[in-house]
Amino acid sequence: SGIPGIYDQFPIDNVVQYFYGVKQCCYFGVGAINKIGEALDTLKPCAVGFVTSKGAYIKSGAWGPVVDALTERNIPYSLYDKVVTNPTVDSIDEAVAQFRPLAKDDSFLVCGIGGGSPEDAAKSIAVLMKYPEQDGRSLYRFQFTPEKAAPILCINLTSGTGTEMDRFAVASILTGPNGEELEHPVKPALVSPVIYPTISIDDPALSASLPPRLSAACAVDAVNHVMEAATTVVRSPMSAGLGIDVVRIVADWLPRCIADPKDLKARYWLMHAAAMGGVSFDTGLLHLTHALEHSLSAYVPTLTHGVGLAMIQPAIMESIWPSVGGILAKIMGPIIGSKFTGAASEAHAAAMALEAWLASVGIGEKLCDFGFTAADVPKLVSSVHACPGMDGLLAIAPVKADDDLITSIFTRSLARME
């Protein structure tokens, strides 16, 4: 298979605990969902508000053990299952209103079940449960600084965002408070230590129902996290070192996962890679790819985040390669090939190799496939600056991220490279 033997040294059903990126621990391994009772005994909630999307919490197999544990402990709960891809501040506000009557004391627990969308929504809801005078818009317009949040439990069903292991959350503001149209819909990122999950559960078996394309999109998100975290101006040996492992694991195991979505060993390693990707960008932060993609998925709310990233990632790697090619050649080598040395002259060839790899795992779309044209580029450039927090990400890119560069990236991402 060409897969290094080190992977065979870790039994996938040995549930272990990770202690970074969370306030208490992350239970990791096949069967980790069975630790839900232990988690509830630790947190002792007066009630639980569950945040999820339609169906996935049941189809994944997560819901049965959760309900059993709640019933055994006689813990009341409320289920909000209206979260969609790229959750909105309106859905966050709706869930807060639904949960508030159950929050009898500070032990009320907010639990996200799903991928990044339900988990990020849960983090946001946990903050607003402590701030009844605020709402999702004021939170994501950065009109106050959160200093507290309700306890957060993340039950992760995918292998991309790494949000179960970090202090980030995102939500979209698509309209004004009265439903009025905005000049630019935006998708800001909230960064706060108060939204580190209290406990997380990473059970690879729960991701086995993900279809191949979504699995690939999730893996692309993890790869982008480390490509950016390893190349910001605040990068560290930790963010880069984790990046080396994350990309190698994705290169080895994503093809197996696509070929057989029920391969639990592949699921195990991809979920591990995503979790480590979360830790990587928790320390090294992010820059161009996420700053620009958030504009794309604000304008196309149904756009899967990993697909949006994939469309612009090659042009971004080409743009930053002359500055950080030595790092990129080492980290991205498993997917673009080992021939690259980091020389500036390799930038275009490396970007084309990345684009070819993305297409090989089923993520070959470009901006034109989602209706974007050259006429939309100025609007997209403006929307990057309109989104709260994105100028901060641009400021830590390894190259000068001015409008000329952003325009060039969007333009080169309209169609496949030549």
Short mmCIF file of C-alpha atoms in Angstrom, two decimals:
data_model
loop_
_atom_site.label_atom_id
_atom_site.label_comp_id
_atom_site.label_asym_id
_atom_site.label_seq_id
_atom_site.Cartn_x
_atom_site.Cartn_y
_atom_site.Cartn_z
CA SER A 1 0.00 0.00 0.00
CA GLY A 2 2.97 2.30 0.46
CA ILE A 3 1.61 3.42 3.83
CA PRO A 4 4.34 3.60 6.51
CA GLY A 5 4.18 0.91 9.17
CA ILE A 6 3.92 3.46 11.97
CA TYR A 7 0.18 3.63 11.33
CA ASP A 8 -0.16 0.02 12.43
CA GLN A 9 1.24 0.76 15.88
CA PHE A 10 -1.88 2.55 17.13
CA PRO A 11 -5.05 0.44 17.72
CA ILE A 12 -7.92 2.57 16.43
CA ASP A 13 -10.34 1.32 19.10
CA ASN A 14 -8.07 2.37 21.96
CA VAL A 15 -9.87 5.51 23.13
CA VAL A 16 -7.32 8.04 24.35
CA GLN A 17 -7.53 11.56 25.72
CA TYR A 18 -6.05 14.70 24.14
CA PHE A 19 -5.57 17.60 26.53
CA TYR A 20 -4.78 20.53 24.22
CA GLY A 21 -7.30 22.68 22.41
CA VAL A 22 -9.97 21.87 24.99
CA LYS A 23 -10.57 22.91 28.59
CA GLN A 24 -10.74 19.36 29.94
CA CYS A 25 -10.16 16.67 27.31
CA CYS A 26 -11.03 15.26 23.91
CA TYR A 27 -11.93 11.56 23.85
CA PHE A 28 -10.42 10.20 20.65
CA GLY A 29 -10.80 6.79 19.01
CA VAL A 30 -13.34 4.35 17.63
CA GLY A 31 -15.97 3.95 20.33
CA ALA A 32 -15.32 7.36 21.92
CA ILE A 33 -19.04 8.15 21.74
CA ASN A 34 -19.47 5.64 24.56
CA LYS A 35 -17.67 8.14 26.81
CA ILE A 36 -20.71 10.42 26.63
CA GLY A 37 -21.92 9.21 30.03
CA GLU A 38 -18.52 9.91 31.56
CA ALA A 39 -18.60 13.39 30.04
CA LEU A 40 -22.06 14.08 31.45
CA ASP A 41 -20.98 12.83 34.87
CA THR A 42 -18.07 15.24 34.77
CA LEU A 43 -20.10 18.24 33.63
CA LYS A 44 -23.26 17.50 35.67
CA PRO A 45 -25.54 19.71 33.55
CA CYS A 46 -28.95 20.81 34.76
CA ALA A 47 -30.04 20.42 31.12
CA VAL A 48 -28.51 20.18 27.64
CA GLY A 49 -29.20 22.16 24.48
CA PHE A 50 -28.25 20.14 21.39
CA VAL A 51 -27.26 21.95 18.20
CA THR A 52 -27.20 19.95 14.98
CA SER A 53 -28.41 19.66 11.40
CA LYS A 54 -31.25 17.62 9.97
CA GLY A 55 -30.55 13.91 10.09
CA ALA A 56 -26.77 13.63 10.49
CA TYR A 57 -26.89 13.24 14.26
CA ILE A 58 -29.10 10.16 13.77
CA LYS A 59 -27.53 8.74 10.60
CA SER A 60 -24.06 8.90 12.12
CA GLY A 61 -25.04 6.73 15.08
CA ALA A 62 -24.27 9.43 17.64
CA TRP A 63 -27.78 10.11 18.89
CA GLY A 64 -28.63 6.69 20.33
CA PRO A 65 -25.81 6.60 22.93
CA VAL A 66 -26.45 10.26 23.77
CA VAL A 67 -30.17 9.73 24.47
CA ASP A 68 -29.42 6.58 26.48
CA ALA A 69 -26.96 8.49 28.66
CA LEU A 70 -29.38 11.37 29.16
CA THR A 71 -32.26 9.02 30.04
CA GLU A 72 -30.14 7.05 32.50
CA ARG A 73 -29.24 10.28 34.31
CA ASN A 74 -32.68 11.90 33.96
CA ILE A 75 -31.18 14.99 32.30
CA PRO A 76 -33.67 17.15 30.36
CA TYR A 77 -32.71 18.41 26.93
CA SER A 78 -33.82 20.46 23.94
CA LEU A 79 -32.88 19.73 20.33
CA TYR A 80 -32.26 22.44 17.74
CA ASP A 81 -31.73 20.73 14.38
CA LYS A 82 -31.96 23.62 11.89
CA VAL A 83 -28.26 24.35 11.40
CA VAL A 84 -27.23 24.44 7.74
CA THR A 85 -23.91 24.68 5.92
CA ASN A 86 -22.42 28.06 6.87
CA PRO A 87 -24.73 28.76 9.85
CA THR A 88 -26.27 32.20 10.18
CA VAL A 89 -26.53 34.52 13.16
CA ASP A 90 -30.31 34.26 12.82
CA SER A 91 -30.27 30.51 13.46
CA ILE A 92 -27.96 31.08 16.43
CA ASP A 93 -30.41 33.59 17.91
CA GLU A 94 -33.29 31.17 17.32
CA ALA A 95 -31.50 28.39 19.20
CA VAL A 96 -30.61 30.70 22.10
CA ALA A 97 -34.28 31.64 22.49
CA GLN A 98 -35.25 27.95 22.42
CA PHE A 99 -32.67 26.96 25.05
CA ARG A 100 -32.96 29.83 27.50
CA PRO A 101 -35.97 28.46 29.46
CA LEU A 102 -33.96 25.30 30.25
CA ALA A 103 -30.91 27.16 31.57
CA LYS A 104 -31.81 27.06 35.25
CA ASP A 105 -28.23 27.61 36.42
CA ASP A 106 -24.63 27.91 35.19
CA SER A 107 -24.34 24.18 34.55
CA PHE A 108 -26.52 24.35 31.42
CA LEU A 109 -24.57 22.59 28.67
CA VAL A 110 -24.52 23.43 24.96
CA CYS A 111 -23.63 20.44 22.79
CA GLY A 112 -22.85 20.62 19.09
CA ILE A 113 -23.26 17.38 17.12
CA GLY A 114 -21.92 17.50 13.59
CA GLY A 115 -19.12 19.10 11.65
CA GLY A 116 -17.91 22.66 11.81
CA SER A 117 -21.30 24.27 11.24
CA PRO A 118 -23.20 22.80 14.24
CA GLU A 119 -20.11 22.92 16.47
CA ASP A 120 -19.36 26.56 15.65
CA ALA A 121 -23.01 27.43 16.16
CA ALA A 122 -22.89 25.68 19.55
CA LYS A 123 -19.86 27.72 20.58
CA SER A 124 -21.64 30.92 19.61
CA ILE A 125 -24.81 29.92 21.43
CA ALA A 126 -22.78 29.11 24.54
CA VAL A 127 -21.51 32.70 24.60
CA LEU A 128 -24.93 34.26 24.07
CA MET A 129 -26.48 32.15 26.81
CA LYS A 130 -24.37 34.29 29.17
CA TYR A 131 -25.22 37.59 27.49
CA PRO A 132 -29.02 37.95 27.23
CA GLU A 133 -28.67 41.57 26.12
CA GLN A 134 -26.60 40.58 23.05
CA ASP A 135 -27.36 38.65 19.87
CA GLY A 136 -25.56 36.90 17.06
CA ARG A 137 -25.03 40.07 15.07
CA SER A 138 -23.42 41.95 17.95
CA LEU A 139 -21.25 38.92 18.67
CA TYR A 140 -20.02 38.59 15.09
CA ARG A 141 -19.77 42.34 14.50
CA PHE A 142 -17.37 42.31 17.49
CA GLN A 143 -19.49 44.83 19.38
CA PHE A 144 -18.54 43.23 22.69
CA THR A 145 -15.75 40.97 23.94
CA PRO A 146 -16.97 37.70 25.44
CA GLU A 147 -15.52 36.91 28.84
CA LYS A 148 -17.65 33.87 29.63
CA ALA A 149 -19.61 31.08 27.98
CA ALA A 150 -21.75 28.15 29.00
CA PRO A 151 -19.97 24.77 29.09
CA ILE A 152 -19.48 23.37 25.58
CA LEU A 153 -19.47 19.74 24.46
CA CYS A 154 -18.51 18.97 20.87
CA ILE A 155 -19.45 15.61 19.35
CA ASN A 156 -17.61 15.74 16.06
CA LEU A 157 -18.91 13.88 13.00
CA THR A 158 -16.43 15.02 10.33
CA SER A 159 -12.70 15.37 9.74
CA GLY A 160 -12.03 18.89 8.54
CA THR A 161 -12.59 21.94 10.71
CA GLY A 162 -10.79 20.91 13.88
CA THR A 163 -13.16 23.21 15.75
CA GLU A 164 -13.49 20.62 18.50
CA MET A 165 -9.86 21.46 19.32
CA ASP A 166 -9.65 25.23 19.03
CA ARG A 167 -10.93 28.69 20.05
CA PHE A 168 -12.50 29.63 16.70
CA ALA A 169 -16.06 29.75 15.39
CA VAL A 170 -17.66 31.27 12.29
CA ALA A 171 -21.16 32.40 11.37
CA SER A 172 -22.64 34.29 8.44
CA ILE A 173 -24.47 37.61 8.52
CA LEU A 174 -26.51 37.53 5.32
CA THR A 175 -29.06 40.27 6.04
CA GLY A 176 -29.59 43.23 8.31
CA PRO A 177 -31.47 42.81 11.62
CA ASN A 178 -34.79 43.47 9.91
CA GLY A 179 -34.08 41.27 6.91
CA GLU A 180 -32.82 44.10 4.74
CA GLU A 181 -30.24 43.41 2.05
CA LEU A 182 -26.60 44.15 2.90
CA GLU A 183 -24.08 45.66 0.54
CA HIS A 184 -21.88 42.66 1.34
CA PRO A 185 -22.98 39.50 3.15
CA VAL A 186 -20.16 38.50 5.48
CA LYS A 187 -18.84 35.44 7.31
CA PRO A 188 -16.70 36.62 10.23
CA ALA A 189 -14.61 34.40 12.49
CA LEU A 190 -14.88 34.65 16.27
CA VAL A 191 -11.66 33.99 18.19
CA SER A 192 -11.89 33.71 21.96
CA PRO A 193 -10.49 31.44 24.68
CA VAL A 194 -13.95 31.22 26.24
CA ILE A 195 -15.14 29.05 23.33
CA TYR A 196 -12.60 26.30 23.75
CA PRO A 197 -14.81 23.22 24.14
CA THR A 198 -14.98 21.95 27.68
CA ILE A 199 -15.00 18.35 26.43
CA SER A 200 -14.92 16.98 22.88
CA ILE A 201 -15.62 13.56 21.44
CA ASP A 202 -13.85 12.44 18.25
CA ASP A 203 -15.18 9.01 17.27
CA PRO A 204 -14.05 8.10 13.73
CA ALA A 205 -16.90 5.59 13.39
CA LEU A 206 -19.37 8.47 13.50
CA SER A 207 -17.88 9.87 10.27
CA ALA A 208 -18.28 6.63 8.31
CA SER A 209 -21.57 7.78 6.75
CA LEU A 210 -19.94 10.81 5.09
CA PRO A 211 -19.97 10.49 1.28
CA PRO A 212 -16.59 10.53 -0.51
CA ARG A 213 -16.92 14.07 -1.86
CA LEU A 214 -17.71 15.58 1.52
CA SER A 215 -14.90 13.55 3.07
CA ALA A 216 -12.51 15.03 0.50
CA ALA A 217 -13.78 18.56 1.11
CA CYS A 218 -13.22 18.11 4.84
CA ALA A 219 -9.66 16.88 4.26
CA VAL A 220 -8.97 19.88 2.01
CA ASP A 221 -10.02 22.14 4.88
CA ALA A 222 -7.51 20.42 7.17
CA VAL A 223 -4.75 20.80 4.56
CA ASN A 224 -5.54 24.49 4.17
CA HIS A 225 -5.44 25.02 7.91
CA VAL A 226 -1.87 23.80 8.14
CA MET A 227 -0.68 25.37 4.87
CA GLU A 228 -1.74 28.73 6.26
CA ALA A 229 -0.75 28.17 9.89
CA ALA A 230 2.76 27.13 8.85
CA THR A 231 3.28 30.23 6.70
CA THR A 232 1.78 33.19 8.60
CA VAL A 233 4.22 35.73 9.98
CA VAL A 234 3.34 34.39 13.47
CA ARG A 235 4.03 30.75 12.53
CA SER A 236 5.81 28.52 15.00
CA PRO A 237 7.67 25.20 14.93
CA MET A 238 4.52 23.67 16.41
CA SER A 239 2.18 24.93 13.68
CA ALA A 240 4.64 23.83 10.98
CA GLY A 241 5.53 20.51 12.59
CA LEU A 242 1.89 19.54 12.93
CA GLY A 243 1.42 20.59 9.32
CA ILE A 244 3.98 18.08 8.10
CA ASP A 245 2.06 15.25 9.77
CA VAL A 246 -1.38 16.47 8.71
CA VAL A 247 -0.58 16.64 4.99
CA ARG A 248 1.25 13.31 5.03
CA ILE A 249 -1.71 11.62 6.71
CA VAL A 250 -4.21 13.15 4.28
CA ALA A 251 -2.08 12.10 1.31
CA ASP A 252 -1.88 8.53 2.61
CA TRP A 253 -5.40 8.00 3.87
CA LEU A 254 -7.82 10.16 1.88
CA PRO A 255 -7.63 7.97 -1.24
CA ARG A 256 -8.46 4.93 0.91
CA CYS A 257 -11.38 6.75 2.50
CA ILE A 258 -12.74 7.77 -0.90
CA ALA A 259 -12.44 4.19 -2.15
CA ASP A 260 -14.12 2.76 0.96
CA PRO A 261 -15.96 5.27 3.17
CA LYS A 262 -16.47 2.54 5.81
CA ASP A 263 -12.70 2.04 6.26
CA LEU A 264 -12.44 2.93 9.96
CA LYS A 265 -8.66 3.05 9.91
CA ALA A 266 -8.78 5.68 7.19
CA ARG A 267 -11.46 7.55 9.15
CA TYR A 268 -9.34 7.37 12.30
CA TRP A 269 -6.29 8.95 10.72
CA LEU A 270 -8.23 11.62 8.83
CA MET A 271 -10.03 12.64 12.02
CA HIS A 272 -6.69 12.76 13.83
CA ALA A 273 -5.25 14.93 11.03
CA ALA A 274 -8.18 17.34 11.26
CA ALA A 275 -7.85 17.62 15.04
CA MET A 276 -4.13 18.35 14.74
CA GLY A 277 -4.94 20.86 12.00
CA GLY A 278 -7.16 22.64 14.52
CA VAL A 279 -4.33 22.79 17.02
CA SER A 280 -1.95 23.98 14.30
CA PHE A 281 -3.98 27.02 13.31
CA ASP A 282 -4.93 27.67 16.92
CA THR A 283 -1.23 28.51 17.36
CA GLY A 284 -0.16 29.74 13.90
CA LEU A 285 -3.48 31.33 12.84
CA LEU A 286 -4.65 31.68 9.22
CA HIS A 287 -4.22 34.09 6.33
CA LEU A 288 -5.24 34.41 2.67
CA THR A 289 -7.15 31.24 1.87
CA HIS A 290 -9.65 31.55 4.69
CA ALA A 291 -9.89 35.34 4.43
CA LEU A 292 -10.87 35.08 0.76
CA GLU A 293 -13.02 31.95 0.97
CA HIS A 294 -15.28 33.53 3.57
CA SER A 295 -16.38 36.01 0.92
CA LEU A 296 -17.21 33.19 -1.48
CA SER A 297 -19.39 31.26 0.97
CA ALA A 298 -21.06 34.46 2.16
CA TYR A 299 -22.24 35.10 -1.41
CA VAL A 300 -23.00 31.40 -2.02
CA PRO A 301 -24.24 30.16 1.38
CA THR A 302 -24.63 26.57 0.16
CA LEU A 303 -20.97 26.40 -0.85
CA THR A 304 -19.13 23.73 1.11
CA HIS A 305 -16.23 25.42 2.87
CA GLY A 306 -13.61 22.90 1.72
CA VAL A 307 -14.70 23.28 -1.90
CA GLY A 308 -14.46 27.05 -1.62
CA LEU A 309 -10.95 26.73 -0.24
CA ALA A 310 -9.91 24.30 -2.96
CA MET A 311 -10.93 26.71 -5.72
CA ILE A 312 -8.52 29.42 -4.57
CA GLN A 313 -5.79 27.43 -2.82
CA PRO A 314 -3.58 26.83 -5.89
CA ALA A 315 -3.47 30.54 -6.80
CA ILE A 316 -2.70 31.42 -3.20
CA MET A 317 0.09 28.88 -2.95
CA GLU A 318 1.56 30.24 -6.18
CA SER A 319 1.42 33.76 -4.72
CA ILE A 320 3.15 32.97 -1.43
CA TRP A 321 5.61 30.35 -2.74
CA PRO A 322 8.42 32.85 -3.54
CA SER A 323 8.33 33.98 0.11
CA VAL A 324 7.82 30.66 1.94
CA GLY A 325 8.54 28.02 -0.71
CA GLY A 326 11.00 26.19 1.53
CA ILE A 327 8.27 25.58 4.10
CA LEU A 328 5.65 24.70 1.51
CA ALA A 329 7.89 22.23 -0.32
CA LYS A 330 8.40 20.34 2.93
CA ILE A 331 4.80 20.44 4.16
CA MET A 332 2.96 20.01 0.87
CA GLY A 333 5.40 17.52 -0.65
CA PRO A 334 3.27 14.43 0.00
CA ILE A 335 0.52 15.79 -2.28
CA ILE A 336 2.42 17.90 -4.82
CA GLY A 337 5.48 15.67 -5.16
CA SER A 338 8.92 15.52 -3.63
CA LYS A 339 10.75 17.17 -6.55
CA PHE A 340 10.12 20.71 -5.30
CA THR A 341 12.90 22.48 -3.39
CA GLY A 342 11.19 25.76 -2.57
CA ALA A 343 12.85 27.83 -5.29
CA ALA A 344 10.77 30.82 -6.38
CA SER A 345 10.85 29.63 -9.98
CA GLU A 346 8.81 26.55 -8.96
CA ALA A 347 5.74 28.53 -7.86
CA HIS A 348 3.54 27.92 -10.90
CA ALA A 349 4.48 24.26 -11.28
CA ALA A 350 3.80 23.63 -7.59
CA ALA A 351 0.41 25.34 -7.86
CA MET A 352 -0.52 23.24 -10.87
CA ALA A 353 0.52 20.08 -9.02
CA LEU A 354 -1.74 21.08 -6.13
CA GLU A 355 -4.64 21.75 -8.51
CA ALA A 356 -4.12 18.33 -10.09
CA TRP A 357 -4.18 16.65 -6.69
CA LEU A 358 -7.38 18.46 -5.71
CA ALA A 359 -9.03 17.25 -8.93
CA SER A 360 -7.79 13.70 -8.25
CA VAL A 361 -9.72 13.60 -4.97
CA GLY A 362 -12.87 14.94 -6.62
CA ILE A 363 -12.60 18.66 -5.85
CA GLY A 364 -11.85 20.11 -9.27
CA GLU A 365 -14.27 23.05 -9.48
CA LYS A 366 -13.22 26.64 -10.01
CA LEU A 367 -15.07 29.89 -9.40
CA CYS A 368 -16.69 29.86 -12.82
CA ASP A 369 -18.47 26.62 -11.89
CA PHE A 370 -20.37 28.53 -9.19
CA GLY A 371 -21.36 31.37 -11.47
CA PHE A 372 -18.58 33.81 -10.66
CA THR A 373 -17.15 35.84 -13.54
CA ALA A 374 -14.44 38.43 -13.96
CA ALA A 375 -17.09 41.09 -13.40
CA ASP A 376 -17.61 39.77 -9.85
CA VAL A 377 -13.98 40.10 -8.79
CA PRO A 378 -14.15 43.75 -7.62
CA LYS A 379 -17.19 42.90 -5.50
CA LEU A 380 -15.37 39.94 -3.95
CA VAL A 381 -12.30 42.05 -3.19
CA SER A 382 -14.43 44.66 -1.44
CA SER A 383 -16.29 42.01 0.52
CA VAL A 384 -13.04 40.66 2.00
CA HIS A 385 -12.44 44.03 3.66
CA ALA A 386 -16.10 44.40 4.64
CA CYS A 387 -15.98 41.20 6.68
CA PRO A 388 -15.03 41.85 10.33
CA GLY A 389 -11.64 40.38 11.19
CA MET A 390 -10.47 39.51 7.70
CA ASP A 391 -8.05 42.44 7.43
CA GLY A 392 -6.36 40.97 10.48
CA LEU A 393 -5.76 37.71 8.64
CA LEU A 394 -4.45 39.56 5.59
CA ALA A 395 -2.01 41.42 7.82
CA ILE A 396 -0.27 38.20 8.87
CA ALA A 397 0.05 36.72 5.38
CA PRO A 398 3.66 36.02 4.33
CA VAL A 399 3.34 38.45 1.40
CA LYS A 400 1.79 41.90 1.07
CA ALA A 401 -1.92 41.12 0.77
CA ASP A 402 -3.07 44.24 -1.01
CA ASP A 403 -6.00 44.61 -3.40
CA ASP A 404 -3.81 43.91 -6.41
CA LEU A 405 -2.86 40.52 -5.00
CA ILE A 406 -6.41 39.66 -3.92
CA THR A 407 -7.71 40.64 -7.36
CA SER A 408 -5.07 38.45 -8.99
CA ILE A 409 -5.93 35.46 -6.79
CA PHE A 410 -9.66 35.62 -7.51
CA THR A 411 -9.00 36.16 -11.22
CA ARG A 412 -6.59 33.23 -11.50
CA SER A 413 -9.09 31.06 -9.62
CA LEU A 414 -11.93 31.59 -12.09
CA ALA A 415 -10.76 28.65 -14.23
CA ARG A 416 -8.17 25.88 -14.19
CA MET A 417 -4.54 26.93 -14.45
CA GLU A 418 -2.61 26.58 -17.70
#
